XYZ file of C-alpha atoms in Angstrom:
499
model
C 74.071 177.086 104.798
C 72.145 175.054 107.013
C 68.649 174.844 108.024
C 67.127 171.684 109.899
C 64.656 169.321 108.529
C 63.816 165.350 109.182
C 64.561 162.443 106.774
C 60.841 162.296 105.417
C 61.294 166.049 104.606
C 64.284 165.213 103.299
C 62.929 162.042 100.920
C 59.919 164.277 100.046
C 61.959 166.737 98.495
C 64.055 164.516 96.166
C 62.258 162.181 95.338
C 62.617 158.439 94.382
C 65.893 159.636 93.007
C 67.760 159.924 97.254
C 70.057 157.617 97.723
C 70.680 156.695 101.527
C 75.015 157.454 101.808
C 77.312 154.299 104.022
C 80.461 154.443 105.821
C 82.514 153.900 102.485
C 85.069 156.482 101.549
C 87.095 156.197 105.202
C 89.875 158.712 105.214
C 93.635 157.695 105.240
C 96.284 158.362 108.074
C 96.606 162.358 107.830
C 100.354 162.340 106.172
C 103.531 163.844 108.694
C 102.828 167.618 106.787
C 99.666 168.135 108.486
C 98.047 167.150 105.228
C 94.424 165.344 105.462
C 95.277 161.937 104.941
C 93.453 162.198 101.186
C 93.755 163.762 97.834
C 90.894 165.180 95.655
C 90.900 166.189 91.664
C 89.082 169.212 92.535
C 91.193 171.785 92.511
C 89.732 173.476 95.516
C 90.295 170.859 97.134
C 94.157 170.392 96.382
C 96.947 172.230 95.914
C 97.170 175.310 99.018
C 92.930 174.629 98.874
C 94.141 170.834 100.525
C 92.888 170.856 104.070
C 95.473 170.344 106.776
C 94.265 167.673 110.196
C 97.135 168.691 111.847
C 96.547 171.127 115.244
C 99.018 173.120 116.928
C 101.014 175.360 118.885
C 103.772 177.252 118.099
C 105.277 179.732 120.485
C 108.178 182.189 118.954
C 107.584 182.319 115.736
C 110.305 183.329 113.533
C 109.899 186.862 111.532
C 111.965 185.673 108.363
C 111.529 189.694 107.599
C 110.747 193.014 108.737
C 110.120 193.148 113.011
C 107.161 192.470 114.654
C 105.161 196.280 116.356
C 106.593 195.747 119.734
C 102.810 197.647 120.111
C 101.268 195.238 118.294
C 98.995 193.463 120.938
C 96.009 191.162 120.709
C 95.023 187.919 117.965
C 94.707 187.749 114.281
C 92.003 185.038 113.434
C 90.954 183.147 109.901
C 88.007 180.974 109.226
C 87.762 179.192 106.131
C 86.095 175.575 104.776
C 88.694 172.142 105.748
C 86.670 169.371 105.394
C 88.693 166.699 107.582
C 86.822 163.167 105.497
C 86.990 163.495 102.159
C 83.095 165.527 100.774
C 80.889 163.453 98.941
C 80.110 166.340 97.541
C 82.051 169.738 97.298
C 80.779 173.335 96.613
C 83.566 176.205 97.774
C 83.067 177.907 99.569
C 80.081 176.810 101.128
C 80.883 173.506 102.341
C 83.465 172.270 104.754
C 84.506 172.254 108.237
C 85.557 175.212 110.549
C 89.195 175.630 111.301
C 90.649 178.918 112.532
C 94.346 179.614 112.604
C 95.366 181.959 115.149
C 98.353 184.455 115.534
C 99.190 185.884 118.913
C 100.896 188.997 119.643
C 102.525 190.382 122.478
C 105.758 192.122 123.141
C 106.795 192.211 119.840
C 106.332 188.343 119.203
C 104.128 185.939 118.065
C 102.382 182.561 118.513
C 100.597 180.243 116.434
C 97.475 178.132 117.315
C 95.027 176.102 115.034
C 91.426 174.274 115.730
C 89.227 172.804 113.909
C 85.287 173.967 115.565
C 84.154 171.145 116.800
C 80.938 171.174 115.176
C 77.612 168.892 116.252
C 78.200 167.580 112.115
C 81.722 166.826 112.454
C 81.397 164.869 115.632
C 79.214 162.656 114.206
C 81.320 162.176 111.069
C 83.918 161.696 113.193
C 82.065 158.628 114.689
C 81.250 157.844 111.492
C 84.736 158.003 109.822
C 83.816 159.201 106.629
C 82.028 162.283 105.720
C 77.786 161.794 105.698
C 76.701 164.974 104.898
C 76.616 166.184 101.570
C 76.513 169.441 99.812
C 75.148 172.638 99.443
C 74.224 171.773 95.811
C 73.422 168.299 96.156
C 72.327 167.183 99.754
C 71.971 163.703 100.679
C 69.730 161.844 102.805
C 71.575 160.168 105.995
C 71.837 156.467 106.395
C 70.322 156.549 110.040
C 72.195 153.773 111.727
C 75.058 156.412 111.131
C 73.711 159.258 112.902
C 73.088 158.906 116.909
C 69.845 160.888 119.047
C 70.610 164.375 118.869
C 72.920 164.518 116.003
C 71.790 167.040 112.475
C 69.593 165.260 110.443
C 70.531 166.783 107.532
C 70.583 166.859 104.885
C 73.525 169.729 104.898
C 76.385 170.685 107.779
C 76.629 173.499 109.648
C 80.587 173.193 109.383
C 81.094 176.832 110.983
C 83.853 177.746 108.664
C 82.509 180.795 106.691
C 83.970 183.928 109.173
C 84.916 183.870 112.726
C 83.831 187.755 114.998
C 84.222 188.866 118.264
C 81.795 190.764 119.689
C 80.193 191.569 123.754
C 83.392 189.377 124.146
C 82.276 186.165 122.829
C 84.125 184.832 119.775
C 81.694 183.355 116.945
C 82.718 180.717 114.032
C 80.382 181.169 111.484
C 78.549 179.233 109.066
C 75.817 180.447 106.126
C 72.152 181.503 107.753
C 72.702 178.932 110.329
C 73.338 178.610 114.269
C 77.015 179.498 114.621
C 79.661 178.125 117.480
C 81.524 180.216 120.232
C 84.909 179.560 120.738
C 87.110 180.554 123.434
C 90.187 183.230 123.042
C 92.055 180.126 122.760
C 89.785 178.135 120.152
C 88.427 175.805 122.567
C 84.636 174.887 121.169
C 82.120 176.033 123.552
C 78.911 174.853 121.849
C 76.145 176.829 120.297
C 75.385 180.336 120.916
C 72.616 181.635 122.144
C 72.837 185.800 122.546
C 71.509 185.446 125.883
C 68.091 183.414 125.371
C 67.358 180.048 125.942
C 68.302 178.840 122.567
C 71.230 179.144 119.879
C 69.801 181.965 117.463
C 70.777 181.784 113.731
C 73.190 184.269 112.404
C 74.433 184.940 108.817
C 77.924 185.029 107.432
C 78.291 188.704 107.541
C 76.792 190.829 110.608
C 77.395 194.556 110.927
C 77.738 196.781 113.933
C 76.275 200.667 114.019
C 78.688 202.956 114.519
C 76.913 204.504 117.428
C 75.048 202.352 119.485
C 77.811 199.550 119.388
C 74.643 197.411 118.202
C 75.473 194.221 115.822
C 73.113 193.566 113.163
C 72.689 189.892 112.007
C 70.474 188.336 108.914
C 69.608 184.997 108.122
C 68.227 183.740 104.760
C 65.693 180.814 104.613
C 66.100 178.126 101.401
C 62.032 177.647 102.677
C 60.129 180.821 102.901
C 60.704 184.156 101.349
C 61.777 185.980 104.299
C 64.621 186.961 105.755
C 65.417 186.983 110.089
C 67.182 190.267 111.064
C 68.298 190.020 115.094
C 69.981 192.780 117.045
C 72.806 192.146 119.283
C 73.819 194.738 122.282
C 77.291 195.134 123.032
C 76.998 193.086 125.773
C 75.577 190.088 123.661
C 72.512 190.116 124.216
C 69.534 189.779 121.970
C 67.082 192.474 122.035
C 64.926 192.633 119.409
C 64.266 190.112 116.214
C 62.264 190.829 113.116
C 61.820 189.389 109.644
C 61.167 190.986 106.028
C 59.172 189.584 103.286
C 60.824 188.893 100.013
C 59.428 187.889 96.418
C 60.651 184.208 96.499
C 63.544 182.262 98.803
C 66.659 183.831 98.079
C 70.311 183.038 98.791
C 72.126 186.887 100.703
C 75.596 186.325 101.761
C 75.858 189.495 102.698
C 74.430 192.978 104.065
C 75.222 196.346 104.644
C 74.109 198.881 107.040
C 74.266 202.661 107.153
C 72.873 205.152 110.502
C 69.889 204.655 109.751
C 68.968 201.846 107.013
C 69.701 198.338 106.647
C 69.820 197.809 103.111
C 69.887 194.718 101.455
C 70.646 193.327 97.645
C 68.219 190.906 96.946
C 70.137 188.893 93.293
C 68.004 186.872 91.981
C 69.925 183.620 93.243
C 66.857 181.540 94.267
C 65.967 178.218 96.167
C 64.010 176.313 94.165
C 62.338 173.204 95.576
C 60.614 171.741 92.375
C 63.782 172.034 90.698
C 65.684 170.065 93.362
C 62.960 167.427 93.166
C 63.551 167.483 89.410
C 67.017 166.339 89.779
C 68.027 170.064 89.012
C 70.335 172.292 91.339
C 68.678 173.385 94.322
C 69.884 177.120 93.668
C 68.397 178.385 91.046
C 69.904 181.912 89.001
C 66.472 183.504 87.641
C 67.653 186.724 86.035
C 63.640 187.548 84.960
C 63.311 188.444 88.185
C 66.121 191.688 88.445
C 67.707 192.403 91.929
C 66.097 194.116 94.288
C 67.448 196.486 96.858
C 65.939 197.096 100.089
C 65.928 200.037 102.376
C 64.706 198.685 105.786
C 64.087 200.879 109.029
C 67.342 199.586 111.474
C 63.472 198.801 113.925
C 62.422 196.921 110.976
C 59.120 199.049 110.984
C 59.699 200.131 107.086
C 61.101 198.544 103.690
C 61.000 200.305 100.956
C 61.931 198.181 97.108
C 64.055 199.172 94.596
C 64.653 197.780 90.987
C 67.553 196.791 89.202
C 69.140 194.615 86.395
C 70.157 191.283 87.401
C 73.968 191.110 89.289
C 74.895 189.442 92.525
C 76.904 190.080 95.334
C 78.923 188.348 97.822
C 80.489 190.883 99.778
C 80.412 194.634 100.126
C 83.053 196.910 101.458
C 81.394 199.424 103.326
C 77.787 201.517 103.170
C 77.370 204.920 104.054
C 75.085 208.089 104.113
C 76.388 211.442 102.594
C 74.667 214.228 100.900
C 71.075 212.533 100.969
C 72.669 209.594 99.198
C 73.559 205.892 100.469
C 76.835 205.252 99.033
C 77.445 201.356 98.418
C 81.090 200.177 97.515
C 80.818 196.241 96.451
C 82.174 194.377 94.938
C 79.811 192.849 91.736
C 79.218 189.574 89.574
C 76.900 189.599 86.873
C 75.099 186.047 88.275
C 75.805 184.230 91.155
C 78.422 181.811 90.445
C 79.903 179.273 93.378
C 83.865 179.221 93.633
C 83.800 183.467 92.426
C 84.330 182.102 89.131
C 83.611 184.839 86.231
C 80.733 183.390 84.418
C 81.551 185.420 81.522
C 84.810 187.567 80.706
C 84.237 190.118 82.587
C 85.030 189.192 85.875
C 83.892 190.075 89.766
C 85.233 194.301 89.798
C 84.931 196.813 92.225
C 81.703 199.443 92.071
C 80.409 202.131 93.747
C 76.247 202.462 94.261
C 75.021 205.677 94.586
C 71.425 205.463 96.535
C 69.375 209.551 96.083
C 67.268 209.226 99.075
C 65.157 211.692 97.967
C 63.720 210.184 94.230
C 64.905 206.450 94.781
C 67.446 206.964 91.863
C 70.146 204.674 91.472
C 73.339 204.871 89.783
C 76.352 202.670 89.405
C 80.126 202.236 88.717
C 82.697 200.684 88.353
C 85.646 202.100 89.979
C 88.815 199.648 88.850
C 88.479 197.255 86.043
C 90.097 194.585 87.664
C 89.179 190.383 88.678
C 88.784 191.239 92.637
C 86.717 189.453 95.691
C 86.975 189.892 99.753
C 86.628 193.108 100.103
C 87.308 195.043 103.408
C 87.606 198.493 105.435
C 89.419 199.581 108.040
C 86.538 198.435 110.456
C 86.104 201.020 112.580
C 84.643 203.223 110.682
C 81.610 200.607 109.367
C 79.184 202.446 108.324
C 80.847 205.987 108.366
C 82.372 207.476 105.361
C 85.351 205.776 103.703
C 87.923 206.576 101.417
C 90.163 203.637 101.115
C 88.963 199.619 100.149
C 91.733 196.611 100.321
C 90.874 193.875 97.854
C 93.069 191.221 96.330
C 93.460 190.519 92.800
C 95.675 188.378 90.593
C 98.534 189.509 88.510
C 100.814 187.500 85.921
C 103.929 187.207 87.993
C 101.620 184.144 89.817
C 103.307 181.120 88.316
C 101.018 178.504 89.356
C 99.200 177.309 85.750
C 95.806 177.398 85.887
C 94.649 178.038 89.294
C 91.416 177.691 90.907
C 88.865 180.679 90.808
C 89.287 182.958 94.055
C 93.361 182.549 93.621
C 95.511 185.889 94.398
C 98.159 187.223 94.318
C 98.466 191.132 94.833
C 96.786 192.964 97.237
C 95.152 196.183 96.103
C 94.683 199.478 97.783
C 91.768 201.328 96.187
C 90.989 205.299 96.393
C 86.905 204.909 95.862
C 86.682 208.432 95.612
C 89.254 208.838 92.696
C 89.809 204.977 91.776
C 93.431 205.811 92.306
C 94.923 202.388 93.040
C 98.403 200.951 95.036
C 99.402 197.883 95.143
C 101.689 194.745 96.789
C 102.508 191.926 94.184
C 103.827 188.880 96.213
C 105.129 187.676 92.876
C 105.089 183.783 93.226
C 102.843 183.518 96.195
C 99.205 183.104 96.858
C 97.706 185.607 98.974
C 93.847 186.208 100.581
C 92.146 188.421 102.181
C 93.387 191.700 104.129
C 92.499 192.692 107.920
C 92.589 195.594 108.688
C 94.370 196.369 112.241
C 94.413 199.750 113.640
C 97.591 200.920 116.128
C 96.475 201.549 119.613
C 96.498 205.513 118.769
C 94.643 205.303 115.161
C 93.934 208.365 113.976
C 94.073 207.919 110.339
C 91.945 205.411 108.546
C 94.837 203.787 106.959
C 96.774 204.376 110.399
C 97.543 200.348 110.449
C 98.571 197.266 109.493
C 96.960 194.438 107.484
C 97.413 191.471 108.480
C 97.154 188.654 105.017
C 98.329 184.980 104.792
C 100.852 184.115 102.254
C 101.371 180.507 100.626
C 104.640 179.710 98.689
C 103.505 176.965 96.124
C 107.670 176.088 95.303
C 108.528 175.725 99.070
C 104.999 175.147 100.203
C 105.898 177.431 103.372
C 103.024 180.119 104.652
C 103.252 183.351 106.473
C 101.379 185.726 107.839
C 102.308 189.077 106.372
C 101.801 192.929 107.787
C 101.742 194.987 105.467
C 101.791 199.281 106.680
C 98.093 200.131 105.381
C 99.228 203.969 104.242
C 102.057 202.240 101.976
C 100.861 198.854 101.027
C 103.421 199.334 98.427
C 106.768 198.851 101.194
C 108.412 196.363 101.705
C 105.813 194.307 104.646
C 106.585 195.424 108.174
C 107.009 191.888 108.952
C 107.016 188.690 107.366
C 106.180 185.683 110.271
C 106.944 181.822 109.049
C 103.987 179.938 110.224
C 104.760 176.463 111.150
C 102.449 174.614 108.648
C 100.812 175.249 105.785
C 97.461 177.648 106.043
C 94.919 176.594 103.575
C 93.432 179.012 101.244
C 90.802 180.185 103.058
C 87.882 183.129 103.613
C 87.500 185.779 106.893
C 89.344 186.745 109.089
C 89.224 189.220 112.207
C 91.847 191.241 114.388
C 91.205 191.034 118.644
C 92.887 193.303 120.094
C 94.377 192.402 123.607
C 91.967 194.017 126.281
């Protein structure tokens, strides 16, 4: 999450406790296996969360099981936090440098390429030879000697590491509520994206396309002001409309959903409190007495109606749509904000369905599956339209990793959100990430396609791209493709079909 802030403003924010960061902690040389040359006791910076430094290309990837479908033509790309230099402070999953891992498919073969997103903040740290920016949760002022004119003043760094999006012929690496970086399909960094305007625009990590118009709706919140800003970007990648919605307080809103007639905003009580920061407390505060407010926003921003609910937090939605006078929303519910996706109580995040009766504005909410989950995905072609299936990972006792960090999963679920029926693919002692749906060319059914999942073997320290049949995820994989180096745990990915 990044907003431009001057050094003077930042020192006023932190008061006399602010300490400038110098050149200490230069990184060591990269290891022979491509890992960064430093280590950390932070569980989200070790094991398969340890970043890699090496950028490589590899053709004709070996297929360890099954075969690559010959009609698969396009690229699967996934972004994730991959700090090049040992962080001064680190809060998973809100800090890092973007690294996109891409697997390209053509004629039954696959090739791999990975590249850093060359953000302005990363360029400044490369020149300094160490991390100079602070964390989302622990901002630090920067020694002016370490930055050149035009470098981001901080205190946060836009790492462009959370997600990757393809829209209107533009490939975008996204951070949290800040500007995004455009990339080529070969993962060269072009620069901050302007969406056809004369200056970069702010986007959120998660953005939604309207199912009929193809318009991309984007969201960016503010840590200063009690507002959230929406942009509408046409199917060709040009900004056509912007508007703001007033909030009760500056609020962290990581994701939102769209239906045919509404933007639906769930604003949990995760509040940015600058006075708390001045007192040496975390700037992001959980204030449950505020409850969670649910905004029903007209697509053009002309009206907003707020509904009140008990406090809870949402990182990620599966889907939302309108049916029979109701809004249906499938999402992962946390009982409070807890960075790292860790359970704040013994009851961890679970998949829920919320129904909002549009006639009387009554809210009902039901847990669909009583299992700890995150990273819900659906067939993206049906975003904002009725769906039956959500794909999301969980962890079972077949994972042999001792005391794994939060957001460590090894089993993929396919959940029928209408019935609660669940089918699973257990990877055993392998760590699996988010699934991305890849439709077949002649896609006819909601689950007619494949799931692309990066999986890591902690014993052999190898990574594979696994393709599962979406209609039968409990069957043997369609293909297990060995990658030329370890792929660290990441966040969100996308499928880009070849034109």
